[in-house]
Coordinates of C-alpha atoms in Angstrom, one line a residue:
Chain A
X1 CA 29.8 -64.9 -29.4
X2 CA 27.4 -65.2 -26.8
X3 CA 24.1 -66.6 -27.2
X4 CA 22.1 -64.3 -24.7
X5 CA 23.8 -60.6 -24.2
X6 CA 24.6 -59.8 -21.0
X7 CA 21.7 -57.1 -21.4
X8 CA 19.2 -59.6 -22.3
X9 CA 19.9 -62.3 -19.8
X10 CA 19.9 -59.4 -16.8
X11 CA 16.6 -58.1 -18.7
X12 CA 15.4 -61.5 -18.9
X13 CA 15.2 -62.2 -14.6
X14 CA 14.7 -58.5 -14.0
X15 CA 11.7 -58.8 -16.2
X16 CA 10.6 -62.0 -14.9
X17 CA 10.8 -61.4 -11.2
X18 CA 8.6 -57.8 -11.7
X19 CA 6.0 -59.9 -13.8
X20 CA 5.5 -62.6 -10.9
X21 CA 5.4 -60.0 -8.5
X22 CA 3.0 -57.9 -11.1
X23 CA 0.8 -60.7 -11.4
X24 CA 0.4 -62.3 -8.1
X25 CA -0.8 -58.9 -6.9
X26 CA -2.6 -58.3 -9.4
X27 CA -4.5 -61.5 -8.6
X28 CA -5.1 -59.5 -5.2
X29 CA -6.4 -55.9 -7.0
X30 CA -8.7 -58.0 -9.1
X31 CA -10.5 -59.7 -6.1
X32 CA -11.2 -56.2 -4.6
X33 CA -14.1 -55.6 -7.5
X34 CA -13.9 -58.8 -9.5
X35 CA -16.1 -57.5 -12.6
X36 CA -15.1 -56.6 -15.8
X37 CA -16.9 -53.9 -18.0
X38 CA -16.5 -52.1 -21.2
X39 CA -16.2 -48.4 -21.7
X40 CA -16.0 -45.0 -20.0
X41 CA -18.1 -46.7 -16.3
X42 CA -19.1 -49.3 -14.7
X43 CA -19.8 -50.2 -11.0
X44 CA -22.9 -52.6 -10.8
X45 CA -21.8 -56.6 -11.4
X46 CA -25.2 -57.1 -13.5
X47 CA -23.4 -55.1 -16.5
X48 CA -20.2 -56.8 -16.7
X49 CA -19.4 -58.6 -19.2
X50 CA -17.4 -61.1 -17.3
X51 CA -17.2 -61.6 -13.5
X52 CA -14.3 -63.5 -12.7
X53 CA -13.5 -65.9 -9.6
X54 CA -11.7 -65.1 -6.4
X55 CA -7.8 -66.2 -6.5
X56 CA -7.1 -68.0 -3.5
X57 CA -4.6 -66.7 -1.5
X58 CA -1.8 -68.5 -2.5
X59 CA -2.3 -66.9 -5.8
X60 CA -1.9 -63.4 -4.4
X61 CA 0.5 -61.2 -2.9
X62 CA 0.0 -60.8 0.0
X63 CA -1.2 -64.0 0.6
X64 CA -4.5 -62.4 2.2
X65 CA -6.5 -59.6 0.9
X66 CA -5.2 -56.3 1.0
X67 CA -5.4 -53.6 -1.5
X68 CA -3.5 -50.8 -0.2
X69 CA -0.5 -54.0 0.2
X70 CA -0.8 -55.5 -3.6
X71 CA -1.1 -51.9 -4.8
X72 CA 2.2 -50.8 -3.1
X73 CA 3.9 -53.8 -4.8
X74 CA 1.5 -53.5 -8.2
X75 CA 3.0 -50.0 -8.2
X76 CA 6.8 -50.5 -7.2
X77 CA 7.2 -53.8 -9.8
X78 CA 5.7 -51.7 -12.1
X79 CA 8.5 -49.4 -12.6
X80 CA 11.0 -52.2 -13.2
X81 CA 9.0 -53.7 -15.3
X82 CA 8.5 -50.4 -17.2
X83 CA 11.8 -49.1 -17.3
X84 CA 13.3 -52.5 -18.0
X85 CA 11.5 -52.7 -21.3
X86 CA 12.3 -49.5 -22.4
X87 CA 15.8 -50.1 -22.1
X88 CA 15.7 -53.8 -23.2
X89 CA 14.1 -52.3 -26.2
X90 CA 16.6 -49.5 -26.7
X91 CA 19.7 -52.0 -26.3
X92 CA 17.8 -54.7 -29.0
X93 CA 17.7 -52.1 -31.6
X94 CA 21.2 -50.9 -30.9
X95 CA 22.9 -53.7 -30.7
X96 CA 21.1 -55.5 -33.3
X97 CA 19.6 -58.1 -31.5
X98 CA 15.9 -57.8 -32.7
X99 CA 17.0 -57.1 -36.3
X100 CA 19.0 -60.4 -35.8
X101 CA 17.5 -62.8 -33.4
X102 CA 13.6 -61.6 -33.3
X103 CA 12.7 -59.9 -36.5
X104 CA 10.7 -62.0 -38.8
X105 CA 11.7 -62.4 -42.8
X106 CA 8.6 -63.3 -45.1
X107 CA 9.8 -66.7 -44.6
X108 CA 9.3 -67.2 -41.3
X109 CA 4.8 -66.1 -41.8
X110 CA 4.7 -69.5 -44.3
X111 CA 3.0 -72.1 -42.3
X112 CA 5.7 -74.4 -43.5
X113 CA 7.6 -72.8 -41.5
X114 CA 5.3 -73.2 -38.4
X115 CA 5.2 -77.0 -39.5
X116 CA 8.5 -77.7 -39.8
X117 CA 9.2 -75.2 -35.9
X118 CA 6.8 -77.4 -34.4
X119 CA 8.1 -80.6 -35.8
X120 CA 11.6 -80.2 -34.3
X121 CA 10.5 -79.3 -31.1
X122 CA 7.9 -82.5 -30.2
X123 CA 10.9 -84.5 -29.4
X124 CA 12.3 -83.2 -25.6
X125 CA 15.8 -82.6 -25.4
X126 CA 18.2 -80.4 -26.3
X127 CA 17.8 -78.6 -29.9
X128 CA 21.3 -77.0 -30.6
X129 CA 22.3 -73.6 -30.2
X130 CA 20.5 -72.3 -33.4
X131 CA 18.8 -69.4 -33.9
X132 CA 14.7 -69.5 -33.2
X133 CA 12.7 -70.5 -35.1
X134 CA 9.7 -69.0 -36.7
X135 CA 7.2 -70.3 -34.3
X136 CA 9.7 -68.6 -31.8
X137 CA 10.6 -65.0 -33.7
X138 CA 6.8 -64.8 -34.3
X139 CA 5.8 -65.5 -30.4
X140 CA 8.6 -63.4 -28.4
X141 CA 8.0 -60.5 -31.1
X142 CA 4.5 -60.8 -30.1
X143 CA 5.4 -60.6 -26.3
X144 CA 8.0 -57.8 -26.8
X145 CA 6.1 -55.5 -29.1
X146 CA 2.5 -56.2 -28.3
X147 CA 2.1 -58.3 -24.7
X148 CA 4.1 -56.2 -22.1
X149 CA 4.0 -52.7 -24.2
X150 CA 0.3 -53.3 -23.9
X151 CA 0.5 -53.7 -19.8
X152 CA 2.2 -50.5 -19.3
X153 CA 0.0 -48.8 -21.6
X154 CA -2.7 -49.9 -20.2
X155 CA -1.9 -49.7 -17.1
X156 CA -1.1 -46.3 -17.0
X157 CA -4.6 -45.6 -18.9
X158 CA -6.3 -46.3 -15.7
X159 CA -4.4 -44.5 -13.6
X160 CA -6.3 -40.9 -12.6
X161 CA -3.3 -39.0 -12.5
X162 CA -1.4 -40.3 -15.8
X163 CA -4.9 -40.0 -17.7
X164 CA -4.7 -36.1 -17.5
X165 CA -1.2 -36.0 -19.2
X166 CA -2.4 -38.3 -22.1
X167 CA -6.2 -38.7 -22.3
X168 CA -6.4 -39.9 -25.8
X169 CA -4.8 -43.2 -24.4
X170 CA -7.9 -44.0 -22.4
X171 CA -9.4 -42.6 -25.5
X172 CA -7.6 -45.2 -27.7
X173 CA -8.6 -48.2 -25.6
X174 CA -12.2 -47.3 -25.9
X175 CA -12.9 -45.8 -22.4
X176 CA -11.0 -46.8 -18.7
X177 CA -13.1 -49.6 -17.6
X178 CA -12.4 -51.1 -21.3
X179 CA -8.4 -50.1 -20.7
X180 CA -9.3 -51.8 -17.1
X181 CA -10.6 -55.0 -19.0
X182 CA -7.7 -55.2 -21.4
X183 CA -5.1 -55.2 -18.6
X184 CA -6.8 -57.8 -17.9
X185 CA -6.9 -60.3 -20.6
X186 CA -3.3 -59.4 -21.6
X187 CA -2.2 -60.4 -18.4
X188 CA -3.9 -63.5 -18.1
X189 CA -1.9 -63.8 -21.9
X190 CA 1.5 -63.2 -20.9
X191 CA 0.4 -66.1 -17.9
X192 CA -0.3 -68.5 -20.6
X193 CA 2.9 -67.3 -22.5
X194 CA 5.0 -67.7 -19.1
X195 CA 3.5 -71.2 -18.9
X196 CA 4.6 -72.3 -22.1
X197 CA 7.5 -71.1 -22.4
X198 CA 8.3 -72.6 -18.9
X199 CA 7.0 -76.0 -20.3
X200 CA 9.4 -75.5 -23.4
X201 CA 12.6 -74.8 -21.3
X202 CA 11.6 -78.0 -19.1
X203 CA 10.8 -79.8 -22.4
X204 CA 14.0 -79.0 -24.1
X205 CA 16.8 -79.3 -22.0
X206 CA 16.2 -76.8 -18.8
X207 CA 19.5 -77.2 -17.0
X208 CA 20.9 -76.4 -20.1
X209 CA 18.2 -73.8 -21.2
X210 CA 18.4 -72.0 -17.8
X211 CA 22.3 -71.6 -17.3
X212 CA 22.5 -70.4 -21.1
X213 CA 20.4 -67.3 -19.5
X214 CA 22.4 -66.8 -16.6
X215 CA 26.0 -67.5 -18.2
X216 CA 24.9 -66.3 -21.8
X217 CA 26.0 -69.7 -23.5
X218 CA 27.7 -70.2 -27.0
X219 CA 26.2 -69.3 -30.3
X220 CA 27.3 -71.7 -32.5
X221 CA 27.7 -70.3 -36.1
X222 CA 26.2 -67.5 -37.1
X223 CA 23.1 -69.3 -39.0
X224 CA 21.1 -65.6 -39.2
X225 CA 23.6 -64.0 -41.4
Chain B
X1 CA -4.8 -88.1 -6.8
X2 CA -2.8 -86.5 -9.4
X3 CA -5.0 -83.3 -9.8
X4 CA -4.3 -82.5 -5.9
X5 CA -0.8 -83.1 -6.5
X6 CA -0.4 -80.9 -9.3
X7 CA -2.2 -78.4 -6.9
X8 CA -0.5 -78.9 -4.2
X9 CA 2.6 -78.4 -6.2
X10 CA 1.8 -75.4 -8.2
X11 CA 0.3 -73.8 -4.5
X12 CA 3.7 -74.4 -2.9
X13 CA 5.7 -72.8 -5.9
X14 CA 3.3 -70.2 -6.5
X15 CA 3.5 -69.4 -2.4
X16 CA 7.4 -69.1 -2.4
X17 CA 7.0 -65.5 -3.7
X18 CA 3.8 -65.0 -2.0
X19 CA 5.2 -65.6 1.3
X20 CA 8.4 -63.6 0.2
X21 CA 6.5 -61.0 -0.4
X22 CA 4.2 -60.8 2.7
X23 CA 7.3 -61.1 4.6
X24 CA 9.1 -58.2 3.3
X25 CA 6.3 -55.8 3.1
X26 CA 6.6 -55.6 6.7
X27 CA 10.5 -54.4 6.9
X28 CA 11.3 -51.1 6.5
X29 CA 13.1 -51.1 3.6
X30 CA 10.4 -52.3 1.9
X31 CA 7.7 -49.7 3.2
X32 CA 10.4 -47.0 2.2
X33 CA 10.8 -48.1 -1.2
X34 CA 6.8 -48.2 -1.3
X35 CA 7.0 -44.9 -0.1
X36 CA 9.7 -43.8 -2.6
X37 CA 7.7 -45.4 -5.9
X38 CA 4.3 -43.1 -4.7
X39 CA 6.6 -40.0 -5.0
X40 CA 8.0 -40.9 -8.4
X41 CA 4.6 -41.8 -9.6
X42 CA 3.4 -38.1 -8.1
X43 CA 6.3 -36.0 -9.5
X44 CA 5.9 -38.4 -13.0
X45 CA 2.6 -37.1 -13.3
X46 CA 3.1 -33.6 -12.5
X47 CA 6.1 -33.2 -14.6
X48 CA 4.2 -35.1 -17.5
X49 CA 1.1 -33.0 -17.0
X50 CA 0.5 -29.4 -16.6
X51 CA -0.5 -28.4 -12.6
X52 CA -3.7 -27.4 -13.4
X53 CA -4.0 -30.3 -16.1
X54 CA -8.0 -31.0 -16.3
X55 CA -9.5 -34.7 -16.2
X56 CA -11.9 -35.4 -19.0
X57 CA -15.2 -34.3 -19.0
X58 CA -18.3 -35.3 -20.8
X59 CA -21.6 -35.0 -22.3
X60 CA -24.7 -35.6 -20.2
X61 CA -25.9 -38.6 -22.3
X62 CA -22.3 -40.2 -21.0
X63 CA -23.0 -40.2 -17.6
X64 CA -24.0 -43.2 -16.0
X65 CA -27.5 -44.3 -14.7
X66 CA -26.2 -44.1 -11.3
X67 CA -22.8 -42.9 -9.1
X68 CA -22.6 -45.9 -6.7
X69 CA -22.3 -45.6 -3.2
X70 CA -19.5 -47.0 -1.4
X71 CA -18.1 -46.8 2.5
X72 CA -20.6 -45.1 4.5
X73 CA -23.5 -44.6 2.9
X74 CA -26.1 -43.6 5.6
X75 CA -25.4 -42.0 8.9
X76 CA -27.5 -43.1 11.7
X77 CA -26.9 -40.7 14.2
X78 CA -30.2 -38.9 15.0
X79 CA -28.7 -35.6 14.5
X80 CA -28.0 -36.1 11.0
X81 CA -30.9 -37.7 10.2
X82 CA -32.7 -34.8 11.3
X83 CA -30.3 -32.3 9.2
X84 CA -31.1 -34.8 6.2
X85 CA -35.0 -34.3 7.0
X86 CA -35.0 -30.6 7.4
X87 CA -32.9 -30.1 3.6
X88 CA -29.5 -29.3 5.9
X89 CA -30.9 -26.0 6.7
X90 CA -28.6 -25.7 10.0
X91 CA -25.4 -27.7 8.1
X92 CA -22.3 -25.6 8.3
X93 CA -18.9 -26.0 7.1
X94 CA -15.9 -24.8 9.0
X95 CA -13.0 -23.2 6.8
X96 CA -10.3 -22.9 9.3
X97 CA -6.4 -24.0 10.9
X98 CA -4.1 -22.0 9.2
X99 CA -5.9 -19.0 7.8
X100 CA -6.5 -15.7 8.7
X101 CA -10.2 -15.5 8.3
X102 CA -11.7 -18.4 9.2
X103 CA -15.5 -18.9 7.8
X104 CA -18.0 -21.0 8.9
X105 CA -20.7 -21.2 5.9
X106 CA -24.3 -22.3 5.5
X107 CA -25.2 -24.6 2.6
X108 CA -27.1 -20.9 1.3
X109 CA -23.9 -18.9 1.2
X110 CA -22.2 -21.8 -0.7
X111 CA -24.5 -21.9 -3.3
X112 CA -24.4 -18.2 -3.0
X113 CA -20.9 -18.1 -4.6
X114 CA -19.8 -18.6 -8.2
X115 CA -20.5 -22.3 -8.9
X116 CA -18.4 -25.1 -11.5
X117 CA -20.9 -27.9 -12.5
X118 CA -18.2 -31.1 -14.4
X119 CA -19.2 -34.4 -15.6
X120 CA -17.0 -36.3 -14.1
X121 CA -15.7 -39.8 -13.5
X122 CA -15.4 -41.4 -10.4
X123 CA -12.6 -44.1 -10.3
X124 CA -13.2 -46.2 -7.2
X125 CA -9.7 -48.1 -6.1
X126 CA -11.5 -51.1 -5.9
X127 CA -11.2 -50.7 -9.8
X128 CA -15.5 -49.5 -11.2
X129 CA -15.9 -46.2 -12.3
X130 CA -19.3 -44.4 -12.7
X131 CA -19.8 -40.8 -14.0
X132 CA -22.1 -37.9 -13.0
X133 CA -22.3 -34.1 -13.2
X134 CA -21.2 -32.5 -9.8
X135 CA -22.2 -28.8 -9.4
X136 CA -20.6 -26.6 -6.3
X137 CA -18.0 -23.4 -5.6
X138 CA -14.2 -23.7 -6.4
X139 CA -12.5 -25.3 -2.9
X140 CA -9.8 -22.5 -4.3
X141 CA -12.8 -19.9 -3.9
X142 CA -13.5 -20.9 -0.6
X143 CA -9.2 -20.6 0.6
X144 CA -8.9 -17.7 -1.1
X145 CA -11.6 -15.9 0.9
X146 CA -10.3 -17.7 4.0
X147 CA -6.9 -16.2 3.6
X148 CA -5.1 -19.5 3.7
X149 CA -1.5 -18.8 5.5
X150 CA 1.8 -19.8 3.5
X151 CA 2.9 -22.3 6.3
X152 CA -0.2 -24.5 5.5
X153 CA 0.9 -27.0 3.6
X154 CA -2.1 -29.5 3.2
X155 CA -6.0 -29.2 3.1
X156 CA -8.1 -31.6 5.5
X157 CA -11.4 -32.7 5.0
X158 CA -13.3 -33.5 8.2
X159 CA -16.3 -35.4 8.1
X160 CA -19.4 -36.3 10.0
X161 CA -19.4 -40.4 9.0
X162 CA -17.7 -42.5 11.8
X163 CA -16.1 -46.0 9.7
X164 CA -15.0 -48.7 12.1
X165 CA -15.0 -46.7 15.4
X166 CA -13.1 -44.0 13.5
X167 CA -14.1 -40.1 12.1
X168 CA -13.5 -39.8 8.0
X169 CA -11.1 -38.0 7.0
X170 CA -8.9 -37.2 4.0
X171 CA -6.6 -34.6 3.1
X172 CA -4.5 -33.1 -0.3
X173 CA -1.5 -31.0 -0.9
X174 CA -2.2 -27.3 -2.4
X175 CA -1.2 -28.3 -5.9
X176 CA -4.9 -30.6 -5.8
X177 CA -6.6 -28.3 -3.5
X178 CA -6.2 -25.2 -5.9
X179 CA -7.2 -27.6 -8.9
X180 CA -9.9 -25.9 -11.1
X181 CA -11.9 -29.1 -10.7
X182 CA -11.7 -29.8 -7.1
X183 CA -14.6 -28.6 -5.9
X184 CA -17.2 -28.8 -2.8
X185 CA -20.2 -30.4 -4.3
X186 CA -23.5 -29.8 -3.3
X187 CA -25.1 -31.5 -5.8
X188 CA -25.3 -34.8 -8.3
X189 CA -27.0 -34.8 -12.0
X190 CA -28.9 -31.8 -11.0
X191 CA -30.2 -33.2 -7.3
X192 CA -29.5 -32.2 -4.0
X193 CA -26.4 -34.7 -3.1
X194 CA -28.0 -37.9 -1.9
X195 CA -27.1 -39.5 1.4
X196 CA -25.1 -42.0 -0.2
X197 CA -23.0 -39.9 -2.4
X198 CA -22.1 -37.8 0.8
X199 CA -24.9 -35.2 1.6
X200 CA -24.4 -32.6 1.6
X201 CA -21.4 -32.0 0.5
X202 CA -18.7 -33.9 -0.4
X203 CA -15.6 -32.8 -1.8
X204 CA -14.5 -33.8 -5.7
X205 CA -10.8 -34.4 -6.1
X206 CA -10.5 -35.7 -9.9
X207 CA -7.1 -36.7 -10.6
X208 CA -7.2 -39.1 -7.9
X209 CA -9.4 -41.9 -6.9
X210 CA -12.4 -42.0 -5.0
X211 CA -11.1 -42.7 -1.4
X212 CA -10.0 -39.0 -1.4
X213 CA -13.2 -37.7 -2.2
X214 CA -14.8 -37.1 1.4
X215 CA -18.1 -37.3 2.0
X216 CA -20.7 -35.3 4.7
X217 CA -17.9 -32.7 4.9
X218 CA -18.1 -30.5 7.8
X219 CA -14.7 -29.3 7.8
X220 CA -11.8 -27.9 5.8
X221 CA -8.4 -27.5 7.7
X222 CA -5.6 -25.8 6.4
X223 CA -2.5 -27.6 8.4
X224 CA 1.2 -27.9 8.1
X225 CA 1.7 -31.6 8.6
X226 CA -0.6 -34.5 9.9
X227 CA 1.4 -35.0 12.7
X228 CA -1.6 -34.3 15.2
X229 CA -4.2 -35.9 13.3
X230 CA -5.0 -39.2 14.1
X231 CA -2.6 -41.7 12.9
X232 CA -0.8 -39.1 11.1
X233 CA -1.3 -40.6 7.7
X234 CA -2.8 -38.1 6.1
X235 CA -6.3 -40.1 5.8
X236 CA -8.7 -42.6 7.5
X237 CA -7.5 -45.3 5.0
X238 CA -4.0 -44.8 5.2
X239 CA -4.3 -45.0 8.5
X240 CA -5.9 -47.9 8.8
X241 CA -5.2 -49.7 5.9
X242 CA -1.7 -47.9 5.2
X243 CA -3.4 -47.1 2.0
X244 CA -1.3 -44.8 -0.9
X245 CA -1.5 -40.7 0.9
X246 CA -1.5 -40.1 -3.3
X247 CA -4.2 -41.9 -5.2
X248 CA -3.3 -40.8 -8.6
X249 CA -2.3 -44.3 -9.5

């Protein structure tokens, strides 16, 4: 058996080109009003409650500043992005990979469990073909149920012409410039996820790590049953 | 030093898709399949929402202290700052292009129609959003009387502000332009308009952002394509900018 299904791994770099590309312009949107603000308004810098740097432009796409640019891509990623975790999510729960690989037993919520994760992992190399670990089922749940669900709904809250079909999502997130705010922070999130994870896969093996997603690997056992 | 290193290093992987990306915008491909994501983010929403779907509206302790002004927010030329002294009394707006009765009305005869008043936000592209009550007739009110043809197939909004050598102007297919809530707005939280929200009228257009909402309007065209107009993008900023002709996202 496989360790990555074909439909993960093609997920997997789908999903991870449309986030760089997501958040690099992104980077660009934010730097044409770089105040944040909660609730239904807000226009004047002296009521945000955060007012956040300028990205240099080798953080952005395009590499200088253009909105009507970064929202063309913002706006074409985002329907990869969209559309790929609908149908990631639709293929885990068919073919059983969230039940088996990402789903969390009571087990896995003990702190032993955490301890003991964490333990295996501060030594680099290589750490067998097992199933993850709690530390692991825990974080990627949180990514796939909360992190990027939480993007698209966001994201869609502060768009004019979505807001009209559902209006009790802007409701939900407490008003558009606090949907706005939270597209915000969960991106910046998902940034700090991306860097870890891309510390763990250099940490533990990435030649390895990074051809197992492309060529799906070998599940050893079947330790989850 | 390390630090610049690291820098340097994260600058020159982080500008690999960057540089991609600036590169590509500028084949065609890539401005077709820009173009192709704005129409499947208009027909998503319209199938998702009814045509005449409203945007939300609210109570008058929910508006905000102020509705910001952005772009042009004075004109200089002498003949509007006279207009501006004397209350607008000589301002007229043109209804006209394809119709069979074009009108050319006062600021009295719009106020003498059947008005809308909506608190409404404004959602600026730049990403604020500020929310006031606008008060002024249907823009369906004003077509209907015009006897808009059936080969028009977009409203224009002409405008007196001149942006970067360049007249204003925006424009809106028939599904917005017949919108309950678009409306010509003659007035802000109960005030004439002010010179920086557009005086004296500016257009409301509220399922799509700010840039469409034209200010100082002294014109509404009904046309069959911007192929004559300007750069035949529809709108100052997509001309200039190659901004999104459908600001709904």
């Amino acid at each position: 058996m496989k360790r990555h299904a074909l439909s993960t791994r093609l997920w997997h770099w789908i999903n991870a080109l449309a986030f760089v590309v997501l958040f690099m312009s992104g980077l660009n949107i934010s730097n044409a009003h770089r105040a944040l603000y909660w609730g239904d308004y807000g226009y004047d810098m002296s009521e945000a409650w955060l007012i956040v740097a300028r990205f240099p432009s080798w953080m952005t796409i395009p590499q200088r500043y253009d909105l009507a640019e970064a929202r063309d891509w913002h706006n074409l990623s985002a329907w990869a992005f969209a559309l790929g975790l609908l149908v990631m999510w639709a293929t885990s729960l068919l073919n059983r990979h969230f039940a088996r690989d990402i789903a969390t037993s009571l087990e896995d919520w003990r702190p032993d469990a955490w301890k003991a994760a964490i333990k295996e992992h501060t030594r680099p190399g290589d750490h067998g073909d097992r199933s993850y670990n709690a530390v692991q089922k825990i974080t990627y749940g949180l990514v796939l149920g909360i992190g990027l669900p939480m993007m698209i709904a966001t994201g869609l809250a502060i768009s004019p012409g979505f807001e009209v079909a559902a209006p009790w999502l802007v409701d939900a997130f407490g008003g558009r410039q606090s949907a706005r705010s939270l597209h915000f922070i969960c991106a910046w999130g998902l940034a700090g996820f991306v860097a870890l994870h891309l510390f763990m896969v250099l940490w533990s093996g990435p030649v390895k790590q990074i051809g197992r997603m492309i060529t799906g690997g070998r599940r050893e056992g079947d330790t989850n049953a | 030093m390390p630090d610049l290193k690291r820098r340097s290093l994260l600058a020159g992987l982080a500008a690999m898709p960057a540089a991609a990306c600036t590169e590509l915008a500028e084949t065609k491909p890539a401005g077709d399949l820009f173009d192709a994501a704005e129409d499947w983010h208009r027909t998503a929403h319209r199938r998702l929402a009814a045509r005449q779907a409203l945007a939300p509206e609210y109570a008058p302790d929910e508006r905000s202290p102020d509705v910001k002004g952005n772009g042009t927010v004075s004109i200089e030329t002498p003949e509007y700052q006279e207009q501006l002294a004397k209350g607008f009394a000589d301002w007229r707006l043109a209804v006209r292009g394809l119709v069979d009765n074009p009108l050319s009305l006062s600021l009295a005869d719009l106020k003498a129609l059947p008005q809308r008043t909506q608190i409404t936000r404004h959602d600026c592209v730049e990403g604020w959003s500020a929310i006031g009550e606008w008060k002024g007739p249907l823009l369906s009110d004003l077509l209907d009387r015009a006897r808009v043809s059936e080969k028009a197939n977009f409203i224009v909004f002409r405008c007196a502000d001149v942006l970067y050598n360049r007249d204003y102007y925006e424009s809106v297919d028939m599904v917005d332009a017949y919108h309950p809530q678009t409306i010509i707005a003659h007035e802000l939280n109960g005030e004439p308009l002010p010179e920086k929200n557009g005086a004296p009228l500016r257009v409301r257009i509220e399922r799509q952002l700010g840039y469409k909402h034209a200010k100082y309007l002294t014109a509404i065209e009904a046309v069959a394509s911007f192929d004559d107009l300007y750069g035949g993008k529809g709108g100052f900023w997509e001309d200039i900018g190659d901004y999104q002709w459908y600001a709904g996202i």
